[in-house]
Coordinates of C-alpha atoms and ligand atoms in Angstrom, one line a residue:
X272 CA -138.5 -11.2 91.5
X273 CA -137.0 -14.3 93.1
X274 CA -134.4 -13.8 95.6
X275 CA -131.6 -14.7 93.5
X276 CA -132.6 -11.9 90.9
X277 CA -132.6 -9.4 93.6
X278 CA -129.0 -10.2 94.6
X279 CA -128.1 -10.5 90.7
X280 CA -129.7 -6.6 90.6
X281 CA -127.3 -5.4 93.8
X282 CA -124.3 -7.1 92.6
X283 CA -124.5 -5.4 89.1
X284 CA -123.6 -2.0 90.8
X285 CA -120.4 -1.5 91.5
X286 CA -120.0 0.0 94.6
X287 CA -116.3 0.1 95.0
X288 CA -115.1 2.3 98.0
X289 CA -111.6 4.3 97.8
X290 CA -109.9 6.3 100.3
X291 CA -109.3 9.4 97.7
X292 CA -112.0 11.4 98.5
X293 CA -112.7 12.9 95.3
X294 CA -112.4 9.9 93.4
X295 CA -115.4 8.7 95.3
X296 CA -118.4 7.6 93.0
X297 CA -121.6 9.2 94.7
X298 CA -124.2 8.5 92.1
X299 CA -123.1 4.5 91.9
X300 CA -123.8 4.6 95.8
X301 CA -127.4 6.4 94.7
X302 CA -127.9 4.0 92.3
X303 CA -127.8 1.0 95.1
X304 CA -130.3 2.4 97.4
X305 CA -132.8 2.8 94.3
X306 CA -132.2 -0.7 93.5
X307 CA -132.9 -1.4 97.2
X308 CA -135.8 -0.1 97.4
X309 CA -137.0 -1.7 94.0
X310 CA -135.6 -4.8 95.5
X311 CA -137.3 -4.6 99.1
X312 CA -140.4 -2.4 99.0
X313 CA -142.0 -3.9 101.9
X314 CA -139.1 -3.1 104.0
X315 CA -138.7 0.3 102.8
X316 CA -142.3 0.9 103.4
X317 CA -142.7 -0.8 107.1
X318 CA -139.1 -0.2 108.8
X319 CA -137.5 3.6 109.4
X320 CA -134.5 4.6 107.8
X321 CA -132.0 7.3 109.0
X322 CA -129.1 8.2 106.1
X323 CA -125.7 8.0 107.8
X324 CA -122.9 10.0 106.7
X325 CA -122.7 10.1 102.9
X326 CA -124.8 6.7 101.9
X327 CA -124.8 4.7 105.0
X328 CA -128.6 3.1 106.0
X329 CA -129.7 2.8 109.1
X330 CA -133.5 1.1 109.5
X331 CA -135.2 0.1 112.4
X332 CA -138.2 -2.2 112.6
X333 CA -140.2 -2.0 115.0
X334 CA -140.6 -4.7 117.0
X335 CA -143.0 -5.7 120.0
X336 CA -140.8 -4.2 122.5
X337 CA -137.3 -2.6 122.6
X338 CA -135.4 -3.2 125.7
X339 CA -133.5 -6.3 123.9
X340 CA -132.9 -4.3 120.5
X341 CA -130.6 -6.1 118.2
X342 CA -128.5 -4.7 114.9
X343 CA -127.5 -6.6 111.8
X344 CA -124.6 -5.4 109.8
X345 CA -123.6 -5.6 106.6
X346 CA -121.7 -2.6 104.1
X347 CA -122.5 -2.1 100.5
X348 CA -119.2 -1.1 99.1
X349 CA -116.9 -3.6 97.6
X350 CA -112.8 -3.6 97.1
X351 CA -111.8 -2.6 93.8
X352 CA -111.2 -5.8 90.9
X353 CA -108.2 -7.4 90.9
X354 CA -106.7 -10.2 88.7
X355 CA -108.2 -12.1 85.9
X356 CA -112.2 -13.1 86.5
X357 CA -113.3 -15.7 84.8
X358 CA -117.1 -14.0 84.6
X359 CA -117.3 -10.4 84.6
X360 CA -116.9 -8.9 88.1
X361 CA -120.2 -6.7 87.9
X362 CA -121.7 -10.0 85.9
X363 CA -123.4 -11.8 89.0
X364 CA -123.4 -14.5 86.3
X365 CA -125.4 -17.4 87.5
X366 CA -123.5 -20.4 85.9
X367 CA -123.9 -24.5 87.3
X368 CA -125.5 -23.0 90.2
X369 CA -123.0 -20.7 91.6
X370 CA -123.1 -16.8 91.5
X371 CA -119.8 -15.2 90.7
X372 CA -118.9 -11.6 91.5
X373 CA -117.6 -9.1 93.5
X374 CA -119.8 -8.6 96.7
X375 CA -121.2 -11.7 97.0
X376 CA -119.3 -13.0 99.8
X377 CA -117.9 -9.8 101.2
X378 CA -120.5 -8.3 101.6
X379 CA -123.6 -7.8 99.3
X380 CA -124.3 -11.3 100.3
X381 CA -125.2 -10.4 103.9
X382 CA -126.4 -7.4 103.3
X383 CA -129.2 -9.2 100.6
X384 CA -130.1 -12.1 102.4
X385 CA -130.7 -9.7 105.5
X386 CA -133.2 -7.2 103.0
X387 CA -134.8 -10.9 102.0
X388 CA -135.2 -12.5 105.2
X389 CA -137.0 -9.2 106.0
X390 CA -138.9 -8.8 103.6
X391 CA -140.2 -12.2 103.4
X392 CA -141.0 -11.8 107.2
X393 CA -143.0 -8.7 106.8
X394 CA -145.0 -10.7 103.7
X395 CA -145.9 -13.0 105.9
X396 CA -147.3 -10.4 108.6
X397 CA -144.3 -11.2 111.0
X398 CA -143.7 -8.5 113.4
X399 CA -140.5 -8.9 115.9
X400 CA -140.4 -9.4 119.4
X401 CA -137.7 -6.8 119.7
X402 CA -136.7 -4.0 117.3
X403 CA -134.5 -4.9 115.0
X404 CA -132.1 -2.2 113.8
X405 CA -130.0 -2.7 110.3
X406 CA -127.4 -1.1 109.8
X407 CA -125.6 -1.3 106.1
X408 CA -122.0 0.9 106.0
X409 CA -120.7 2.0 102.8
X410 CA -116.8 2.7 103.3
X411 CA -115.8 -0.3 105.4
X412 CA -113.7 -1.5 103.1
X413 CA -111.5 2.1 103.7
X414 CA -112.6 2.1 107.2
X415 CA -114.7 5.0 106.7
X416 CA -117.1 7.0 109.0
X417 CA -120.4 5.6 108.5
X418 CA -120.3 2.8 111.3
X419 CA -119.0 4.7 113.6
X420 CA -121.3 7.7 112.6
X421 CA -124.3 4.8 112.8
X422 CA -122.9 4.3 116.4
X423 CA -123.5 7.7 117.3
X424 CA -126.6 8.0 115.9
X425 CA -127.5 5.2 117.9
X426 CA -126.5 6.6 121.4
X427 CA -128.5 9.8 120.5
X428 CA -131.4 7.8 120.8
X429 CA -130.4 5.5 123.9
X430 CA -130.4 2.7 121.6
X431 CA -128.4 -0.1 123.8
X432 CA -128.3 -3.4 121.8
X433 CA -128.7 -6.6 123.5
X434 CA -126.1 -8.0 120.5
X435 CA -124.8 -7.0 117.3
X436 CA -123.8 -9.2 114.5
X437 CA -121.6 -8.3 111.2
X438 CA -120.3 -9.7 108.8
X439 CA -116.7 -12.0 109.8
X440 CA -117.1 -15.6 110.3
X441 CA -118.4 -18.4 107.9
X442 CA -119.5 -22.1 108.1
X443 CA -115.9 -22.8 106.4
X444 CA -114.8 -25.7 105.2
X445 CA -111.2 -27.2 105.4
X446 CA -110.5 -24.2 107.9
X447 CA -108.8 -26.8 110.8
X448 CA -106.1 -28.9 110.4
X449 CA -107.2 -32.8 109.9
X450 CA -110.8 -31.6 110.6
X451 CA -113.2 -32.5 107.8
X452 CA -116.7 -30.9 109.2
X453 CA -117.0 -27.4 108.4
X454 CA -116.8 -25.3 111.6
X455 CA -119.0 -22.3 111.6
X456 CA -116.9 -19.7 113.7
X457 CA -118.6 -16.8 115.1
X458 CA -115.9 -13.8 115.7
X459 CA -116.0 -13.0 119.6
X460 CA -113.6 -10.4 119.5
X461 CA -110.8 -8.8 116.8
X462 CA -107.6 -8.2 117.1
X463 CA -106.6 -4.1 117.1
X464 CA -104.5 -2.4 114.1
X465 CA -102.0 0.0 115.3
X466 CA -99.5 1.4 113.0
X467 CA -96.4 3.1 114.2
X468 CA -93.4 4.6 112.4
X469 CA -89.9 4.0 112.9
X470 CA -87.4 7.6 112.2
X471 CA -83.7 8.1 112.5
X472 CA -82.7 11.2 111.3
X473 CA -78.5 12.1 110.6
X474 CA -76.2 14.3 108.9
X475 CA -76.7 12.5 105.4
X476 CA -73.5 13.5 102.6
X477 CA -71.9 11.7 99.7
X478 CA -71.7 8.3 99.8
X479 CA -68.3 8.3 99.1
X480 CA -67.5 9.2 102.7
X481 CA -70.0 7.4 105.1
X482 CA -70.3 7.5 108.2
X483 CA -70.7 4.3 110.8
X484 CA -74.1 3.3 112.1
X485 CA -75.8 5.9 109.6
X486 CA -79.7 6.5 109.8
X487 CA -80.4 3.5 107.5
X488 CA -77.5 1.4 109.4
X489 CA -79.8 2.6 112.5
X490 CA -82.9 1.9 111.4
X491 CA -82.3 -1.5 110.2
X492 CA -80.6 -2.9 113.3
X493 CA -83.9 -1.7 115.1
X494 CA -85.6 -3.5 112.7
X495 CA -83.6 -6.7 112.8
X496 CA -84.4 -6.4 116.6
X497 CA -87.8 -6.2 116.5
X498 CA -87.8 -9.5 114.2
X499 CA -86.3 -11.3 116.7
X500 CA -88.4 -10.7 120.0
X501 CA -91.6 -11.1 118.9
X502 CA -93.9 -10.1 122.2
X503 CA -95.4 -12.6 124.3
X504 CA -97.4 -15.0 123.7
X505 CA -100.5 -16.8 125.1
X506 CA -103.5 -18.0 123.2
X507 CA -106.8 -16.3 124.3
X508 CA -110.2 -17.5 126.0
X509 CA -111.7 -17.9 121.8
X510 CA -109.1 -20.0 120.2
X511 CA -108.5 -22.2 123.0
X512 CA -112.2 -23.1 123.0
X513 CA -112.2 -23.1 119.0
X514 CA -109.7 -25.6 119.7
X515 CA -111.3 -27.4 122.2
X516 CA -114.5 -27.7 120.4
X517 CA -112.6 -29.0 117.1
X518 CA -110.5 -31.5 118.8
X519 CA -112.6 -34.0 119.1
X520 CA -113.9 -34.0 115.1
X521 CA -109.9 -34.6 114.0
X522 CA -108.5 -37.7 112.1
X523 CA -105.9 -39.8 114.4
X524 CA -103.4 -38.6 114.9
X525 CA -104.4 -35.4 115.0
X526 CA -107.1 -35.5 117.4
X527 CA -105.0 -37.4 120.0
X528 CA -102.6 -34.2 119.8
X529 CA -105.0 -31.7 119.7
X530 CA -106.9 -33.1 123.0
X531 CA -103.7 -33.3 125.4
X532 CA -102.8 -29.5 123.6
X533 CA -106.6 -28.1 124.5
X534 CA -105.9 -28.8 128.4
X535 CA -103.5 -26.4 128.8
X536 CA -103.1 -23.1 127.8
X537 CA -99.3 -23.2 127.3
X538 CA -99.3 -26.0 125.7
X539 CA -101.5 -25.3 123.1
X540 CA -99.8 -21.9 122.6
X541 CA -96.2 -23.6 122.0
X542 CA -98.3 -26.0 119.4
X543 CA -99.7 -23.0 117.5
X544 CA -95.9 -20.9 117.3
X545 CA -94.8 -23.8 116.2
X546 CA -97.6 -24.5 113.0
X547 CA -96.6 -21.6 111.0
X548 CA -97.3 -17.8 111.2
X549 CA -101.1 -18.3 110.4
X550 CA -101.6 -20.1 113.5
X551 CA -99.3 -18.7 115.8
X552 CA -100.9 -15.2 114.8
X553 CA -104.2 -16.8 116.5
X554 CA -101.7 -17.1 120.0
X555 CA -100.1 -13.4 119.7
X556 CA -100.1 -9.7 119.2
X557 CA -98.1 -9.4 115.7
X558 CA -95.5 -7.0 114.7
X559 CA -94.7 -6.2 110.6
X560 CA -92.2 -3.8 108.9
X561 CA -94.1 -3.3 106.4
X562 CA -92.8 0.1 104.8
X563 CA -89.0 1.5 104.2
X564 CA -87.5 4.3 103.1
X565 CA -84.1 6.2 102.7
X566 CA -82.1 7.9 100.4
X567 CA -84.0 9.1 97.0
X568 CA -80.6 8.4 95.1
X569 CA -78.2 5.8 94.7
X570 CA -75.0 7.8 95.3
X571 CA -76.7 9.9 98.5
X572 CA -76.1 8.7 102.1
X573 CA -79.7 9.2 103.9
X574 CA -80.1 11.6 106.3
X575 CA -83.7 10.0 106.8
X576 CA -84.5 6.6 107.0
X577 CA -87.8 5.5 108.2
X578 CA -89.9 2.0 108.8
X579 CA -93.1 1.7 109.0
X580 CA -94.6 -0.8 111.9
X581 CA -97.7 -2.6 111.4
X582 CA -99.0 -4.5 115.0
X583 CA -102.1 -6.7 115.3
X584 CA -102.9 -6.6 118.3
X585 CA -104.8 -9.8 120.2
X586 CA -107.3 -9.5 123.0
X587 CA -105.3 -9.7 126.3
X588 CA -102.6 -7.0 125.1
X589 CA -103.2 -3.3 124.6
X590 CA -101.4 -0.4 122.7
X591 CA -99.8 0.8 125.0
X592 CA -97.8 -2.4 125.9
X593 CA -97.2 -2.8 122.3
X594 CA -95.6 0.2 121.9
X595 CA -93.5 -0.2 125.2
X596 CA -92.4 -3.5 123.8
X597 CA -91.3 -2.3 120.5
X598 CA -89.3 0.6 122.4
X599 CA -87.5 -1.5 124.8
X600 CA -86.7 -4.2 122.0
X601 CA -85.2 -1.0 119.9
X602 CA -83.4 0.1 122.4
X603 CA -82.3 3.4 120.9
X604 CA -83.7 6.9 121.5
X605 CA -82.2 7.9 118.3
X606 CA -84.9 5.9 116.8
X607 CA -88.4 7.7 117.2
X608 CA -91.2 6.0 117.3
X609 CA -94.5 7.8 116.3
X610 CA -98.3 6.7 116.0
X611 CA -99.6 6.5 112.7
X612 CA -103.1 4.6 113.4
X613 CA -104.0 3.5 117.1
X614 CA -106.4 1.0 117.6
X615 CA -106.8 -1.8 120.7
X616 CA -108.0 -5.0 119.9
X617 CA -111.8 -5.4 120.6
X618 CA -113.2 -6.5 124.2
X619 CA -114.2 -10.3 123.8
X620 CA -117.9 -10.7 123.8
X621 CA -119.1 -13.3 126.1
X622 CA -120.9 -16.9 125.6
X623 CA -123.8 -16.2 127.5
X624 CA -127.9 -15.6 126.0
X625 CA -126.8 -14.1 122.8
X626 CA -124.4 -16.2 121.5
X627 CA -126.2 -19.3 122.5
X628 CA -129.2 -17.9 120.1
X629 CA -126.5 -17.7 117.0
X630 CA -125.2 -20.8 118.1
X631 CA -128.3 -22.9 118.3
X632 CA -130.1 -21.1 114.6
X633 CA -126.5 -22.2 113.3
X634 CA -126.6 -25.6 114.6
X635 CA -130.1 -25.8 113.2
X636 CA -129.1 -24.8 109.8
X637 CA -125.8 -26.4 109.2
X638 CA -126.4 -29.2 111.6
X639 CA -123.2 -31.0 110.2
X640 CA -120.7 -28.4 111.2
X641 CA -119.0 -27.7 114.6
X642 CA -120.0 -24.5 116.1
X643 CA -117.3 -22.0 117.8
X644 CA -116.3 -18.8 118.8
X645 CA -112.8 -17.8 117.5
X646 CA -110.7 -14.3 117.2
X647 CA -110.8 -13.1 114.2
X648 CA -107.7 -11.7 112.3
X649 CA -109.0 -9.2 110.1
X650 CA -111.4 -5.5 110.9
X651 CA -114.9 -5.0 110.7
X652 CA -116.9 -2.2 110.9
X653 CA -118.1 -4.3 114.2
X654 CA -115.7 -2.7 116.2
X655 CA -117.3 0.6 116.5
X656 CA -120.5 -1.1 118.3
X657 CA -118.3 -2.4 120.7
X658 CA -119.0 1.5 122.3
X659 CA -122.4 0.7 122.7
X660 CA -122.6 -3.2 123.3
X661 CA -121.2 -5.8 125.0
X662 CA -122.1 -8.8 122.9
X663 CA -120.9 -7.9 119.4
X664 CA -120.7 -10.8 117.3
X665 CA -119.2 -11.6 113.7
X666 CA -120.6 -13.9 111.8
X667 CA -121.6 -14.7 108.1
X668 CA -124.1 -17.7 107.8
X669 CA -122.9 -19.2 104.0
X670 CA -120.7 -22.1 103.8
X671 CA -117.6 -21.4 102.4
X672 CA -115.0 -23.1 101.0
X673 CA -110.7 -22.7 101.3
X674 CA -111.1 -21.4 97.7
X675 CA -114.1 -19.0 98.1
X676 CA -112.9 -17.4 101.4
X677 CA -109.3 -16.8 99.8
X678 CA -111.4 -14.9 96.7
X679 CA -112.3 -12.3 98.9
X680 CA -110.8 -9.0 98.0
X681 CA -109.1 -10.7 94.9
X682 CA -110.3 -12.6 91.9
X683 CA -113.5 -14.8 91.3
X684 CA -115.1 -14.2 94.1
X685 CA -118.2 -16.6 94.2
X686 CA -121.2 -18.2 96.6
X687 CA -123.5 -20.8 95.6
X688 CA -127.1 -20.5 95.0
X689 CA -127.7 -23.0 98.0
X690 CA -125.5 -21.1 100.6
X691 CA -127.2 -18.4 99.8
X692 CA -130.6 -19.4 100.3
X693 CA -129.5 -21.3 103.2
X694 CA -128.1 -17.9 104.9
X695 CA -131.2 -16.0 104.1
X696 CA -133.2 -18.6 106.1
X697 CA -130.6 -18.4 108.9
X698 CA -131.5 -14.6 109.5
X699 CA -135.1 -15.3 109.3
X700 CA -134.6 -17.9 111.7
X701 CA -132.7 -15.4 114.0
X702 CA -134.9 -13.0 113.6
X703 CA -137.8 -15.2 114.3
X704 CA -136.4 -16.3 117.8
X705 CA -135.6 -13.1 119.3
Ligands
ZN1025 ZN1 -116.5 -6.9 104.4

């Protein structure tokens, strides 16, 4: 089997995660660890593997000592298809030397070249100077329970790793402003979902005879608030570095700009509210109404309207000062506030030992892009080893373009053959140097 058949074999399953419980598809989920282990027999043979929760793997490899153990991340289940393919989602057609389907990029991709670079290792009689633990979720996409279940199962055994690294970054291309390298950016910290809702409650009636400032009158004037004092904001240790690192690859103009913005804090904050809501997200803690609700008819006056609140919050600010924020802002107990989801925004991981390693394979492998650390917008399963490590990293060694990372979790999602083969000689190179 060459490498790419292997990945062909794990795309064709489709492992697609839902948060309905009994729609969940065990036996497709059984079916991927047999084509694992068809896949991978060396690694199934040499390293250890402990099931988590309903199909998450957790192996560990021995290595030649295990003070500095290290985990590698990656989750087999995919979002469900979307939109019109242009090859068959479950395809992994091979076409002009590019692999379409969903899971190669997000995140069969890792999760593959991590089982190759393995098992070409143990082929070639490698043994690691630390133990290497992977450890492959299988409801991240619904943030289910297997990371943090492998997390536990983890500080049973007293496993502390020296780093982890998951899936979250790329070598992407077109990603900065006036920039033409690619920048690889390696996620130092995530920002923290916390989901409130927003509830007046009032006499309701006819809508014939309404009352002023009703629930939904209420509700909306708390929302209208909330629109317009967004909370503070100040852009964080990661992007101002991102920045700084970038600056000096940008075209003129550009790169004039960007250099005076990168020596202060403030000033590069005011430049990022002012590009957009894509970058000024990378300077703040965010705040979206996202649902609404009120009467059920057209001719009924609510007697319950409610909002919900979706906050992002970035590495500096916590939950609890995003919740006192959105309370003084509304201004009015009659609007109760109540938390749906709390989550804080991960603690950043620093640029020390660890980092430097996935800097310098990077740099080795994609010598033509701009290594950085950044904050990255989205959740990973990552998160949950923050419990038990300091330096958790996020970070997914293919070269992407604008096109390919906006095909994640919708329609023709692709990776070329090349990136591919690069990334699975970037964890064997990672691997190697530990
Ligand atoms: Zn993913």
């Amino acid at each position: 089997m060459t490498p790419i058949a292997s990945f062909q074999a794990l795309l064709r399953i489709p492992t697609v995660s839902t948060r309905d419980a009994e729609a969940w598809d065990h036996s497709v989920f059984d079916a991927f660890h047999a084509e694992l282990r068809a896949q991978f027999p060396l690694l199934h043979k040499t390293l250890e593997l402990t099931r988590v929760g309903s199909h998450g793997l957790l192996f560990r490899w021995p290595g030649l000592a295990k003070d500095r153990p290290v985990v590698l991340m990656a989750h087999s289940d995919v979002v469900p298809v979307e939109g019109e393919w242009t090859h068959p989602p479950f395809g992994a057609v091979v076409e002009d030397g590019i692999i379409w389907g969903r899971g190669t990029l997000d995140c069969k991709g890792s999760l593959a070249a991590i089982c190759q670079a393995v098992e070409d290792l143990l082929a070639d009689g490698h043994t690691p100077a630390q133990d290497v633990w992977l450890s492959f979720g299988c409801n991240e996409e619904v943030a289910g329970d297997a990371a943090p279940l492998a997390v536990e199962e983890l500080r049973r055994r007293g496993v502390i790793p020296w780093f982890v690294l998951d899936e979250g970054g790329a070598v992407a291309y077109d990603a900065f402003p006036g920039v033409e390298k690619p920048i690889a950016v390696i996620g130092v910290t995530e920002k923290g979902i916390t989901s409130l809702e927003l509830r007046v409650d009032g006499r309701g009636g006819h809508a014939s005879t309404p009352a002023p400032l009703g629930p939904t009158a209420r509700l909306a004037r708390a929302i209208t608030r909330l629109d317009r004092s967004p909370m503070r904001a100040s852009a964080p240790d990661a992007t101002v570095e991102l920045f700084r690192r970038a600056a000096p690859h940008a075209k003129t103009p550009m790169r004039y700009a960007l250099s005076v913005a990168v020596r202060s804090r403030a000033l590069l904050t005011r430049l990022l509210l002012l590009a957009g809501p894509e970058p000024a997200a990378m300077a703040r803690s965010t705040i979206a109404v996202t649902t609404l609700s009120g009467s059920p008819a057209l001719n009924v006056v609510a007697a319950r309207a409610t909002a919900g609140v979706n906050i992002r919050i970035l590495v500096g600010d916590t939950m609890a000062e995003a919740i006192a924020h959105v309370r003084k802002v509304i201004d009015d107990p009659e609007v109760r506030i109540r938390v749906v989801d709390a989550g804080e925004p991960s603690p950043s991981s620093p640029l020390d030992e660890a980092f430097d390693l996935i800097a310098a394979t990077t740099e080795e492998h994609f010598p033509h892009a701009v290594t950085s650390p950044y904050v990255m917008m989205a959740a990973t399963d990552a998160r949950h080893f923050t419990k038990i490590s300091d330096r958790v990293y996020r970070f997914t060694p293919f070269e992407m373009t604008k096109a390919q990372r906006e095909s994640i979790h919708t329609h023709d999602e692709h990776i070329t053959v090349d990136a591919y083969l690069k990334g699975i000689a970037w964890y064997r190179t990672l691997i190697e140097r530990l």
